[in-house]
C-alpha cells in the first residue's frame, strides 16, 4: 500500500499539487440480523481503495478509485489535481492549513476477541436465542436482533512526510421487541435503539451486554406500555437515562461545535450553528456542573470516536468543549483552525471510507461524570419524569430548538418510580436546557455510548461517534409536546 | 513524460473519458466468470449483482468552491444457495482469486445457519421494459463546467449582498444482475443535481433540482429563485404556534410523504409495523389522494427490476384516498397468495420489499392560485430533520427551514420564524384542499418522487425556534 500511496503523492506533485494526502483503506464488515426467529441478513463485505486529496492553485481537489494499480492510482491523482484546478476557478481565497508535525507510526485498537474469528454459528445462536426469549412474551408481535462487526485498516500518507497505519475493530449489537395492539405500536430496545450499542471493541462487547437476560425484560415492557398512562404535557423535572442523554449531547452539543458548520461550509445541507465565533469563551452553555470534552484518546475509553490519528494525520486530542458551564472549544481541522486563528487542529477530520473526503466529525463528545449516585438522584426527585431509550430526535438547522421522544418513561413522585408512562417526549432550546441541569450521576453510572449512524457531508458519509454520559436531571423542561394536539 | 503544462490542457476531457462505465458485454462476462467459479465450488444456485458508480460533486460555501470530489468504483455481490440456506458476500476486488474468496465466504455464511424452509429457488430469465435514462450530456459534464456554473451563482450572491452555499453534482451509474438460472438484467443512468442556499443574515432560502438530464434545470435560475426568497425571508417575525393552513411546496410535500413508502410493503403489514395494518380498503385519506408506484414514469429514475431481477410493475397503492394494493417480493407474495410485483430487496434481508418510485396524482392549482385562495396561512419552502414520533398514526416531527412566509388575504405579506411541527401524515392527507401539478421533487429527507404542491388545512405547529 505504501508504494501506491507514494505513487499517488508523486503524481500529484508532478501535476502541480502544492500539498497532497492519501488514504488507502481496506474495510471488512459482517452483518447478521434475525427477525421473528428467522435469520434475516447474513452478509459479509470488503471494500478496498484509495482516496487522494490535493491542494493545487490554492484550492482543494479529491478523487478516489478502487483500481489499485500504478496506472489506476496515477490517473486518480491526476484527476484530483485537475479537479483542484477547476475548484480554483471559483475560489474565495487561498487555502492555508494550521501547521502540523509529520508522523510515522502504526497503531491498532485494543480488543480481546477478534469478532471475525468467533464462529458465525455462535454469533447467530446468540441472536436467535435472544429472539426466542422475546417471542416467549405474549403480545409481542415483532422481534428483531442485529450484530455488526467491522475491521478497518487505513494507510495515511502525506506529502509532508507522514506515514500512519491504523487498524480499528468495531463491534455492535442490539435487540428489539415490538407490540402492535389496537391502534398503537410500542417498541422496546436494548441496550439502545437503532442498532444497539457500538464500540471500538472486539466480541467482548457482545458478551458484556448479556442479551439473554435483557430480552424478556424489554419484551414485557413493550407489551406493558399499551396499558401505561400517557406521558403528561407539562413543564417539569426530567431525568434522562444515559443513552438518551448521549444522543442529546450528540445533537445539541456535538453538531453545533463543528467548526465547518460554524463557518458556513455546511449551510446548504447539515446547516449552520448558533455557536458563532463571538460566543467562544463567553457563552454560558450550561450550568456550572456541566463539563463536556471531545476526546479521541484511548484514555477516554474505547468509543466510536477513538483513534490514534485523525484522517488528516493529526494526533488524537482531548479538547475542552464546555468547562464549568462555559463554552470553551470547537471541533476543527487544519484549515478551519487556521481560519479562526488557532495554532493547531483539534484533530477531528474523519472519513467513512476511501472514497470519501475527510470532514470535521465528532470524536467522543462526552459529558463528564458528576457526583450523584443514581438511587440518590431518584430519591431526591419529588416530582419528575424519567425517560429512557430514544424513539425520535429532531433539531433545527442551527441547533437551537430540539424535540426528542423516548421508548419508555416513569413518573417519579416522592423519590420513587410510581408508574409507567408511554409516549414520553420533551423539547427545548439548547442552552436553556443545559443551563437547567442540576444533577449528573457519577462514573459508576457512566457509559461511553456509540452512535454508529451519524450522517453528514455531500456525498453523504456515515460516521460512528462516541458519547459518554450518565443519568442526569434537568429542571423546568417542556414535557409531552410531541403528542400535544392544540 | 509529458510536461505538466501540456498534460493540463487535455486532462479534464481525458479524465471524463476514463470515467466511462463498463460495457454490458463486459458485465455479462463478469457475471459468467462468477457463475463458473461458483459452480466449481459446489454452490447449488448463485446470483451476482454488479454495481458501478462514477460520480462527481462540486461543493461551494461562502461564495466559493471548498470541496470538489470524484469517485469511481465497482462492486460485485454474490449470493449463493446451498441445501436450503443462502447468504451474501460483497467485494470490490475483481480478480478471480478475490471472487473465489467471496464465493467461499458466501457459502461459509450460508452453511452456518439453520435451513430456511421458505427459501425460494432463484427466478429464471425475465422480460424487461426498456427505459433510457442515460444522457450523454450529463455524463460528459466536467469539473470546469460545474465550476463555471457555481461561479455564476456565487457572483449573483455577491452582487445581491448574500452568501451562497450548495452543490453541483453529476455522474453515472449502472447495475446488473444475473443468476445461475439464466436471468440477466442491466440498467444504467446518469444523474445531475444542483442545490443552492442563499443566506441573507439572519435568513436563508433554498432551491434544488435533480434530473437524469443536466439540461432539465438551469442552475442560475435556481440561484435567482433562492436569492429572491432569501431577500423576502430576511425580516422574519414570530407567530404563535398552533394550527395553520399551509401551502407546501413540492420539496416539503416530498420530505413528509416520503416517510410513507415502507408502509406499503406487504412484509411491513405482516410484521405489524405498517400504519396500514387494519386500514387497507378503508377511506383513510381524502378522495383527492391517489398514489402509484411507477418506475416507468417519465420523471422517475431507477432500474426497472428489483433485487432478485424481477421486472418492476406499476402498482396503484392508493386510489381516491383508499389504500388498495401493496407491493410484494417473491417471498411475501408467496406467503400472501399474491403475485410478486417486482419490488423486492436483494436477498437475504428482513425488510422484504418497498415501493421506491412513488408518484402522487397532481391537480391544476399553481402555487400562485393556492396563495390567492388563502385568507390566512403559511407558505412552506422546505422541511428539515423529519422523524417519526408515532408509527401507527404516522405522526411526524420536524422543522420548517429556508423560507417560511405568512399569507394574508391572498398574498404573501412577510416572513415568519421557523416552526416545529408534530403532524399526522394520515390526518394531513385527509386535509388536502388543493393540489398542484405533480413534479419531480427533490429534498433532503426522502428519495426523489413525483409529487404536487399541496394546500393543507389545520397543519399542526407545536413550537417556534429563534430564527
PDB file of C-alpha atoms in Angstrom, chain A residues 113-376:
ATOM      1  CA  UNK A 113     -11.613 -11.284  20.958  1.00  0.00           C
ATOM      2  CA  UNK A 114     -11.464 -10.743  17.209  1.00  0.00           C
ATOM      3  CA  UNK A 115     -15.156 -10.903  16.160  1.00  0.00           C
ATOM      4  CA  UNK A 116     -14.176 -12.257  12.740  1.00  0.00           C
ATOM      5  CA  UNK A 117     -12.524 -15.223  14.460  1.00  0.00           C
ATOM      6  CA  UNK A 118     -15.608 -16.084  16.528  1.00  0.00           C
ATOM      7  CA  UNK A 119     -17.608 -18.804  14.750  1.00  0.00           C
ATOM      8  CA  UNK A 120     -20.594 -17.389  12.937  1.00  0.00           C
ATOM      9  CA  UNK A 121     -22.723 -20.217  14.311  1.00  0.00           C
ATOM     10  CA  UNK A 122     -22.058 -18.936  17.823  1.00  0.00           C
ATOM     11  CA  UNK A 123     -22.961 -15.372  16.900  1.00  0.00           C
ATOM     12  CA  UNK A 124     -26.163 -16.439  15.184  1.00  0.00           C
ATOM     13  CA  UNK A 125     -27.077 -18.792  18.025  1.00  0.00           C
ATOM     14  CA  UNK A 126     -26.908 -15.902  20.494  1.00  0.00           C
ATOM     15  CA  UNK A 127     -29.138 -13.703  18.343  1.00  0.00           C
ATOM     16  CA  UNK A 128     -31.650 -16.483  17.753  1.00  0.00           C
ATOM     17  CA  UNK A 129     -31.748 -17.282  21.471  1.00  0.00           C
ATOM     18  CA  UNK A 130     -32.403 -13.635  22.343  1.00  0.00           C
ATOM     19  CA  UNK A 131     -35.051 -13.522  19.629  1.00  0.00           C
ATOM     20  CA  UNK A 132     -36.726 -16.589  21.140  1.00  0.00           C
ATOM     21  CA  UNK A 133     -36.656 -15.102  24.648  1.00  0.00           C
ATOM     22  CA  UNK A 134     -38.534 -12.062  23.383  1.00  0.00           C
ATOM     23  CA  UNK A 135     -41.067 -14.117  21.446  1.00  0.00           C
ATOM     24  CA  UNK A 136     -41.999 -16.051  24.608  1.00  0.00           C
ATOM     25  CA  UNK A 137     -43.769 -12.939  25.890  1.00  0.00           C
ATOM     26  CA  UNK A 138     -47.433 -12.853  24.903  1.00  0.00           C
ATOM     27  CA  UNK A 139     -48.365  -9.747  22.995  1.00  0.00           C
ATOM     28  CA  UNK A 140     -45.027  -9.287  21.250  1.00  0.00           C
ATOM     29  CA  UNK A 141     -45.706  -9.081  17.507  1.00  0.00           C
ATOM     30  CA  UNK A 142     -42.230  -8.485  16.112  1.00  0.00           C
ATOM     31  CA  UNK A 143     -38.764  -9.385  17.354  1.00  0.00           C
ATOM     32  CA  UNK A 144     -35.536  -8.160  15.827  1.00  0.00           C
ATOM     33  CA  UNK A 145     -31.847  -8.621  16.628  1.00  0.00           C
ATOM     34  CA  UNK A 146     -28.661  -7.492  14.941  1.00  0.00           C
ATOM     35  CA  UNK A 147     -24.889  -7.698  15.142  1.00  0.00           C
ATOM     36  CA  UNK A 148     -22.294  -5.880  13.092  1.00  0.00           C
ATOM     37  CA  UNK A 149     -18.519  -6.110  13.063  1.00  0.00           C
ATOM     38  CA  UNK A 150     -16.004  -4.003  11.165  1.00  0.00           C
ATOM     39  CA  UNK A 151     -12.272  -4.225  10.743  1.00  0.00           C
ATOM     40  CA  UNK A 152     -10.753  -1.151   9.143  1.00  0.00           C
ATOM     41  CA  UNK A 153      -7.152  -0.821   8.011  1.00  0.00           C
ATOM     42  CA  UNK A 154      -6.085   2.630   6.886  1.00  0.00           C
ATOM     43  CA  UNK A 155      -2.804   3.870   5.475  1.00  0.00           C
ATOM     44  CA  UNK A 156      -2.325   7.629   5.598  1.00  0.00           C
ATOM     45  CA  UNK A 157       0.496   9.289   3.709  1.00  0.00           C
ATOM     46  CA  UNK A 158       1.099  12.975   3.163  1.00  0.00           C
ATOM     47  CA  UNK A 159       3.457  14.987   1.029  1.00  0.00           C
ATOM     48  CA  UNK A 160       4.881  16.425   4.228  1.00  0.00           C
ATOM     49  CA  UNK A 161       6.195  13.015   5.208  1.00  0.00           C
ATOM     50  CA  UNK A 162       3.611  11.315   7.412  1.00  0.00           C
ATOM     51  CA  UNK A 163       3.118   7.557   7.101  1.00  0.00           C
ATOM     52  CA  UNK A 164       0.496   6.263   9.550  1.00  0.00           C
ATOM     53  CA  UNK A 165      -1.122   2.835   9.594  1.00  0.00           C
ATOM     54  CA  UNK A 166      -4.126   2.256  11.867  1.00  0.00           C
ATOM     55  CA  UNK A 167      -6.274  -0.815  12.402  1.00  0.00           C
ATOM     56  CA  UNK A 168      -9.617  -0.482  14.139  1.00  0.00           C
ATOM     57  CA  UNK A 169     -12.016  -3.219  15.208  1.00  0.00           C
ATOM     58  CA  UNK A 170     -15.608  -2.183  15.850  1.00  0.00           C
ATOM     59  CA  UNK A 171     -18.405  -4.317  17.272  1.00  0.00           C
ATOM     60  CA  UNK A 172     -22.070  -3.626  17.840  1.00  0.00           C
ATOM     61  CA  UNK A 173     -25.327  -5.359  18.590  1.00  0.00           C
ATOM     62  CA  UNK A 174     -28.880  -4.773  19.758  1.00  0.00           C
ATOM     63  CA  UNK A 175     -32.268  -6.404  20.201  1.00  0.00           C
ATOM     64  CA  UNK A 176     -35.800  -5.028  19.988  1.00  0.00           C
ATOM     65  CA  UNK A 177     -39.342  -6.187  20.719  1.00  0.00           C
ATOM     66  CA  UNK A 178     -42.399  -4.555  19.148  1.00  0.00           C
ATOM     67  CA  UNK A 179     -46.034  -4.933  20.111  1.00  0.00           C
ATOM     68  CA  UNK A 180     -48.996  -3.874  17.973  1.00  0.00           C
ATOM     69  CA  UNK A 181     -52.326  -3.687  19.763  1.00  0.00           C
ATOM     70  CA  UNK A 182     -55.459  -1.740  18.885  1.00  0.00           C
ATOM     71  CA  UNK A 183     -54.231   1.476  17.325  1.00  0.00           C
ATOM     72  CA  UNK A 184     -50.801   1.565  18.863  1.00  0.00           C
ATOM     73  CA  UNK A 185     -47.301   0.287  18.092  1.00  0.00           C
ATOM     74  CA  UNK A 186     -44.957   0.156  21.100  1.00  0.00           C
ATOM     75  CA  UNK A 187     -41.317  -0.878  20.952  1.00  0.00           C
ATOM     76  CA  UNK A 188     -38.502  -1.518  23.413  1.00  0.00           C
ATOM     77  CA  UNK A 189     -34.860  -1.888  22.542  1.00  0.00           C
ATOM     78  CA  UNK A 190     -31.742  -2.996  24.391  1.00  0.00           C
ATOM     79  CA  UNK A 191     -29.086  -1.779  25.080  1.00  0.00           C
ATOM     80  CA  UNK A 192     -30.072   1.125  22.871  1.00  0.00           C
ATOM     81  CA  UNK A 193     -32.408   1.759  19.959  1.00  0.00           C
ATOM     82  CA  UNK A 194     -31.464   1.991  16.264  1.00  0.00           C
ATOM     83  CA  UNK A 195     -28.984  -0.873  16.316  1.00  0.00           C
ATOM     84  CA  UNK A 196     -27.935  -1.089  19.964  1.00  0.00           C
ATOM     85  CA  UNK A 197     -24.521  -0.347  21.426  1.00  0.00           C
ATOM     86  CA  UNK A 198     -21.381   0.061  19.325  1.00  0.00           C
ATOM     87  CA  UNK A 199     -17.800   0.453  20.482  1.00  0.00           C
ATOM     88  CA  UNK A 200     -14.189   0.169  19.375  1.00  0.00           C
ATOM     89  CA  UNK A 201     -14.009  -3.285  20.911  1.00  0.00           C
ATOM     90  CA  UNK A 202     -13.965  -6.907  19.920  1.00  0.00           C
ATOM     91  CA  UNK A 203     -16.516  -9.618  20.612  1.00  0.00           C
ATOM     92  CA  UNK A 204     -16.064  -8.976  24.338  1.00  0.00           C
ATOM     93  CA  UNK A 205     -18.511  -6.090  23.896  1.00  0.00           C
ATOM     94  CA  UNK A 206     -21.251  -8.503  22.799  1.00  0.00           C
ATOM     95  CA  UNK A 207     -20.576 -10.825  25.725  1.00  0.00           C
ATOM     96  CA  UNK A 208     -20.657  -7.945  28.203  1.00  0.00           C
ATOM     97  CA  UNK A 209     -24.199  -6.954  27.177  1.00  0.00           C
ATOM     98  CA  UNK A 210     -25.982 -10.089  28.482  1.00  0.00           C
ATOM     99  CA  UNK A 211     -28.620 -10.063  25.753  1.00  0.00           C
ATOM    100  CA  UNK A 212     -30.464 -13.124  27.056  1.00  0.00           C
ATOM    101  CA  UNK A 213     -31.030 -11.538  30.453  1.00  0.00           C
ATOM    102  CA  UNK A 214     -32.496  -8.378  28.989  1.00  0.00           C
ATOM    103  CA  UNK A 215     -34.556  -9.899  26.165  1.00  0.00           C
ATOM    104  CA  UNK A 216     -37.597 -10.884  28.275  1.00  0.00           C
ATOM    105  CA  UNK A 217     -37.459  -7.616  30.214  1.00  0.00           C
ATOM    106  CA  UNK A 218     -37.787  -5.395  27.147  1.00  0.00           C
ATOM    107  CA  UNK A 219     -40.397  -7.705  25.625  1.00  0.00           C
ATOM    108  CA  UNK A 220     -42.564  -7.400  28.734  1.00  0.00           C
ATOM    109  CA  UNK A 221     -42.087  -3.642  28.787  1.00  0.00           C
ATOM    110  CA  UNK A 222     -43.153  -3.310  25.142  1.00  0.00           C
ATOM    111  CA  UNK A 223     -46.432  -5.085  25.920  1.00  0.00           C
ATOM    112  CA  UNK A 224     -46.954  -3.262  29.220  1.00  0.00           C
ATOM    113  CA  UNK A 225     -46.648   0.118  27.509  1.00  0.00           C
ATOM    114  CA  UNK A 226     -50.071  -0.393  25.882  1.00  0.00           C
ATOM    115  CA  UNK A 227     -51.752  -0.179  29.265  1.00  0.00           C
ATOM    116  CA  UNK A 228     -49.456   2.530  30.639  1.00  0.00           C
ATOM    117  CA  UNK A 229     -50.619   6.109  31.184  1.00  0.00           C
ATOM    118  CA  UNK A 230     -49.901   8.680  28.514  1.00  0.00           C
ATOM    119  CA  UNK A 231     -46.953  10.929  29.408  1.00  0.00           C
ATOM    120  CA  UNK A 232     -48.484  14.194  30.668  1.00  0.00           C
ATOM    121  CA  UNK A 233     -47.917  17.526  28.972  1.00  0.00           C
ATOM    122  CA  UNK A 234     -46.328  19.965  31.388  1.00  0.00           C
ATOM    123  CA  UNK A 235     -43.281  21.990  32.387  1.00  0.00           C
ATOM    124  CA  UNK A 236     -41.415  19.887  34.902  1.00  0.00           C
ATOM    125  CA  UNK A 237     -38.407  17.939  36.103  1.00  0.00           C
ATOM    126  CA  UNK A 238     -36.836  15.488  33.697  1.00  0.00           C
ATOM    127  CA  UNK A 239     -34.316  12.722  34.346  1.00  0.00           C
ATOM    128  CA  UNK A 240     -32.689  11.277  31.252  1.00  0.00           C
ATOM    129  CA  UNK A 241     -31.189   7.813  31.082  1.00  0.00           C
ATOM    130  CA  UNK A 242     -27.587   7.698  29.861  1.00  0.00           C
ATOM    131  CA  UNK A 243     -28.201   6.526  26.290  1.00  0.00           C
ATOM    132  CA  UNK A 244     -30.835   9.194  25.627  1.00  0.00           C
ATOM    133  CA  UNK A 245     -28.544  11.808  27.154  1.00  0.00           C
ATOM    134  CA  UNK A 246     -25.805  10.572  24.819  1.00  0.00           C
ATOM    135  CA  UNK A 247     -27.983  11.457  21.824  1.00  0.00           C
ATOM    136  CA  UNK A 248     -28.933  14.777  23.437  1.00  0.00           C
ATOM    137  CA  UNK A 249     -25.202  15.570  23.668  1.00  0.00           C
ATOM    138  CA  UNK A 250     -24.687  14.478  20.058  1.00  0.00           C
ATOM    139  CA  UNK A 251     -27.404  16.739  18.660  1.00  0.00           C
ATOM    140  CA  UNK A 252     -27.248  19.798  20.890  1.00  0.00           C
ATOM    141  CA  UNK A 253     -23.508  19.970  21.656  1.00  0.00           C
ATOM    142  CA  UNK A 254     -21.633  17.720  19.217  1.00  0.00           C
ATOM    143  CA  UNK A 255     -23.019  19.148  15.995  1.00  0.00           C
ATOM    144  CA  UNK A 256     -23.093  22.852  16.870  1.00  0.00           C
ATOM    145  CA  UNK A 257     -19.386  22.791  17.850  1.00  0.00           C
ATOM    146  CA  UNK A 258     -18.303  21.567  14.392  1.00  0.00           C
ATOM    147  CA  UNK A 259     -16.288  24.453  13.010  1.00  0.00           C
ATOM    148  CA  UNK A 260     -17.224  23.739   9.383  1.00  0.00           C
ATOM    149  CA  UNK A 261     -20.878  24.319  10.321  1.00  0.00           C
ATOM    150  CA  UNK A 262     -19.971  27.454  12.294  1.00  0.00           C
ATOM    151  CA  UNK A 263     -18.078  28.846   9.293  1.00  0.00           C
ATOM    152  CA  UNK A 264     -20.950  28.205   6.880  1.00  0.00           C
ATOM    153  CA  UNK A 265     -19.404  25.292   4.997  1.00  0.00           C
ATOM    154  CA  UNK A 266     -22.439  23.071   5.685  1.00  0.00           C
ATOM    155  CA  UNK A 267     -25.072  25.788   5.192  1.00  0.00           C
ATOM    156  CA  UNK A 268     -26.764  24.077   2.250  1.00  0.00           C
ATOM    157  CA  UNK A 269     -27.164  20.656   3.835  1.00  0.00           C
ATOM    158  CA  UNK A 270     -26.423  19.878   7.501  1.00  0.00           C
ATOM    159  CA  UNK A 271     -26.960  23.528   8.459  1.00  0.00           C
ATOM    160  CA  UNK A 272     -25.040  26.099  10.438  1.00  0.00           C
ATOM    161  CA  UNK A 273     -24.660  26.693  14.181  1.00  0.00           C
ATOM    162  CA  UNK A 274     -25.773  29.147  16.819  1.00  0.00           C
ATOM    163  CA  UNK A 275     -22.221  28.971  18.233  1.00  0.00           C
ATOM    164  CA  UNK A 276     -20.835  31.890  16.249  1.00  0.00           C
ATOM    165  CA  UNK A 277     -17.211  32.786  16.879  1.00  0.00           C
ATOM    166  CA  UNK A 278     -18.117  35.627  19.261  1.00  0.00           C
ATOM    167  CA  UNK A 279     -19.606  33.034  21.643  1.00  0.00           C
ATOM    168  CA  UNK A 280     -16.297  31.269  22.347  1.00  0.00           C
ATOM    169  CA  UNK A 281     -15.209  31.713  25.969  1.00  0.00           C
ATOM    170  CA  UNK A 282     -18.265  33.936  26.555  1.00  0.00           C
ATOM    171  CA  UNK A 283     -21.424  31.836  26.250  1.00  0.00           C
ATOM    172  CA  UNK A 284     -22.778  30.172  29.379  1.00  0.00           C
ATOM    173  CA  UNK A 285     -23.663  26.945  27.594  1.00  0.00           C
ATOM    174  CA  UNK A 286     -24.784  25.042  30.659  1.00  0.00           C
ATOM    175  CA  UNK A 287     -24.983  25.119  34.429  1.00  0.00           C
ATOM    176  CA  UNK A 288     -21.721  25.121  36.377  1.00  0.00           C
ATOM    177  CA  UNK A 289     -21.750  21.330  36.793  1.00  0.00           C
ATOM    178  CA  UNK A 290     -21.762  20.761  33.019  1.00  0.00           C
ATOM    179  CA  UNK A 291     -18.319  19.733  31.705  1.00  0.00           C
ATOM    180  CA  UNK A 292     -18.013  18.379  28.172  1.00  0.00           C
ATOM    181  CA  UNK A 293     -14.922  17.242  26.296  1.00  0.00           C
ATOM    182  CA  UNK A 294     -14.197  15.993  22.799  1.00  0.00           C
ATOM    183  CA  UNK A 295     -11.698  13.245  23.477  1.00  0.00           C
ATOM    184  CA  UNK A 296     -10.402  10.860  20.814  1.00  0.00           C
ATOM    185  CA  UNK A 297      -7.697   9.372  23.041  1.00  0.00           C
ATOM    186  CA  UNK A 298      -7.797   5.807  24.257  1.00  0.00           C
ATOM    187  CA  UNK A 299      -7.646   7.172  27.823  1.00  0.00           C
ATOM    188  CA  UNK A 300     -11.246   8.308  27.413  1.00  0.00           C
ATOM    189  CA  UNK A 301     -12.467   4.819  26.519  1.00  0.00           C
ATOM    190  CA  UNK A 302     -12.934   2.583  23.503  1.00  0.00           C
ATOM    191  CA  UNK A 303     -15.599   4.616  21.736  1.00  0.00           C
ATOM    192  CA  UNK A 304     -16.520   5.041  18.098  1.00  0.00           C
ATOM    193  CA  UNK A 305     -14.630   8.332  18.197  1.00  0.00           C
ATOM    194  CA  UNK A 306     -11.383   6.816  19.481  1.00  0.00           C
ATOM    195  CA  UNK A 307      -8.275   6.704  17.299  1.00  0.00           C
ATOM    196  CA  UNK A 308      -4.562   7.483  17.371  1.00  0.00           C
ATOM    197  CA  UNK A 309      -4.581   9.950  14.446  1.00  0.00           C
ATOM    198  CA  UNK A 310      -7.391  11.617  12.542  1.00  0.00           C
ATOM    199  CA  UNK A 311      -7.665  11.282   8.747  1.00  0.00           C
ATOM    200  CA  UNK A 312      -5.574  14.408   8.275  1.00  0.00           C
ATOM    201  CA  UNK A 313      -2.665  12.879  10.215  1.00  0.00           C
ATOM    202  CA  UNK A 314      -3.249  14.894  13.395  1.00  0.00           C
ATOM    203  CA  UNK A 315      -2.803  13.008  16.695  1.00  0.00           C
ATOM    204  CA  UNK A 316      -5.847  12.295  18.878  1.00  0.00           C
ATOM    205  CA  UNK A 317      -6.520  15.010  21.430  1.00  0.00           C
ATOM    206  CA  UNK A 318      -8.802  15.966  24.276  1.00  0.00           C
ATOM    207  CA  UNK A 319     -10.426  19.373  23.823  1.00  0.00           C
ATOM    208  CA  UNK A 320     -12.481  21.164  26.449  1.00  0.00           C
ATOM    209  CA  UNK A 321     -15.832  21.999  24.905  1.00  0.00           C
ATOM    210  CA  UNK A 322     -17.730  23.150  27.997  1.00  0.00           C
ATOM    211  CA  UNK A 323     -15.813  23.819  31.205  1.00  0.00           C
ATOM    212  CA  UNK A 324     -17.806  24.609  34.362  1.00  0.00           C
ATOM    213  CA  UNK A 325     -20.717  25.546  32.110  1.00  0.00           C
ATOM    214  CA  UNK A 326     -18.785  27.899  29.831  1.00  0.00           C
ATOM    215  CA  UNK A 327     -18.290  27.331  26.094  1.00  0.00           C
ATOM    216  CA  UNK A 328     -14.570  26.699  25.515  1.00  0.00           C
ATOM    217  CA  UNK A 329     -13.828  24.976  22.237  1.00  0.00           C
ATOM    218  CA  UNK A 330     -14.752  23.787  18.761  1.00  0.00           C
ATOM    219  CA  UNK A 331     -14.063  20.700  16.686  1.00  0.00           C
ATOM    220  CA  UNK A 332     -11.626  21.785  13.984  1.00  0.00           C
ATOM    221  CA  UNK A 333      -9.406  20.609  11.167  1.00  0.00           C
ATOM    222  CA  UNK A 334      -6.176  22.166   9.934  1.00  0.00           C
ATOM    223  CA  UNK A 335      -7.934  24.511   7.516  1.00  0.00           C
ATOM    224  CA  UNK A 336     -10.630  25.826   9.859  1.00  0.00           C
ATOM    225  CA  UNK A 337      -8.153  26.036  12.760  1.00  0.00           C
ATOM    226  CA  UNK A 338      -6.087  28.447  10.676  1.00  0.00           C
ATOM    227  CA  UNK A 339      -9.200  30.397   9.647  1.00  0.00           C
ATOM    228  CA  UNK A 340     -10.081  31.254  13.245  1.00  0.00           C
ATOM    229  CA  UNK A 341      -6.507  31.768  14.412  1.00  0.00           C
ATOM    230  CA  UNK A 342      -5.946  28.550  16.338  1.00  0.00           C
ATOM    231  CA  UNK A 343      -2.375  27.272  16.487  1.00  0.00           C
ATOM    232  CA  UNK A 344      -3.351  23.702  15.756  1.00  0.00           C
ATOM    233  CA  UNK A 345      -6.221  21.490  14.545  1.00  0.00           C
ATOM    234  CA  UNK A 346      -8.119  19.696  17.289  1.00  0.00           C
ATOM    235  CA  UNK A 347      -7.781  16.517  15.203  1.00  0.00           C
ATOM    236  CA  UNK A 348     -11.331  15.719  14.131  1.00  0.00           C
ATOM    237  CA  UNK A 349     -11.045  15.075  10.381  1.00  0.00           C
ATOM    238  CA  UNK A 350     -12.600  11.699   9.692  1.00  0.00           C
ATOM    239  CA  UNK A 351     -13.723   9.788   6.637  1.00  0.00           C
ATOM    240  CA  UNK A 352     -16.229   6.976   6.235  1.00  0.00           C
ATOM    241  CA  UNK A 353     -14.261   5.206   3.548  1.00  0.00           C
ATOM    242  CA  UNK A 354     -11.516   5.518   0.950  1.00  0.00           C
ATOM    243  CA  UNK A 355     -13.974   7.090  -1.485  1.00  0.00           C
ATOM    244  CA  UNK A 356     -14.961   9.983   0.769  1.00  0.00           C
ATOM    245  CA  UNK A 357     -13.227  13.252   1.596  1.00  0.00           C
ATOM    246  CA  UNK A 358     -12.391  13.581   5.316  1.00  0.00           C
ATOM    247  CA  UNK A 359     -14.571  16.185   7.006  1.00  0.00           C
ATOM    248  CA  UNK A 360     -14.913  17.505  10.551  1.00  0.00           C
ATOM    249  CA  UNK A 361     -16.705  14.904  12.661  1.00  0.00           C
ATOM    250  CA  UNK A 362     -17.347  14.359  16.304  1.00  0.00           C
ATOM    251  CA  UNK A 363     -14.880  12.139  18.130  1.00  0.00           C
ATOM    252  CA  UNK A 364     -16.054  11.128  21.630  1.00  0.00           C
ATOM    253  CA  UNK A 365     -18.051  14.162  22.755  1.00  0.00           C
ATOM    254  CA  UNK A 366     -18.863  13.320  26.345  1.00  0.00           C
ATOM    255  CA  UNK A 367     -20.472  14.811  29.401  1.00  0.00           C
ATOM    256  CA  UNK A 368     -18.043  14.178  32.246  1.00  0.00           C
ATOM    257  CA  UNK A 369     -19.443  12.304  35.242  1.00  0.00           C
ATOM    258  CA  UNK A 370     -20.877  14.195  38.216  1.00  0.00           C
ATOM    259  CA  UNK A 371     -21.184  13.244  41.850  1.00  0.00           C
ATOM    260  CA  UNK A 372     -24.618  11.657  42.268  1.00  0.00           C
ATOM    261  CA  UNK A 373     -25.432   8.067  42.951  1.00  0.00           C
ATOM    262  CA  UNK A 374     -28.332   7.062  40.693  1.00  0.00           C
ATOM    263  CA  UNK A 375     -30.531   5.837  43.560  1.00  0.00           C
ATOM    264  CA  UNK A 376     -29.929   9.097  45.427  1.00  0.00           C
TER     265      UNK A 376
END
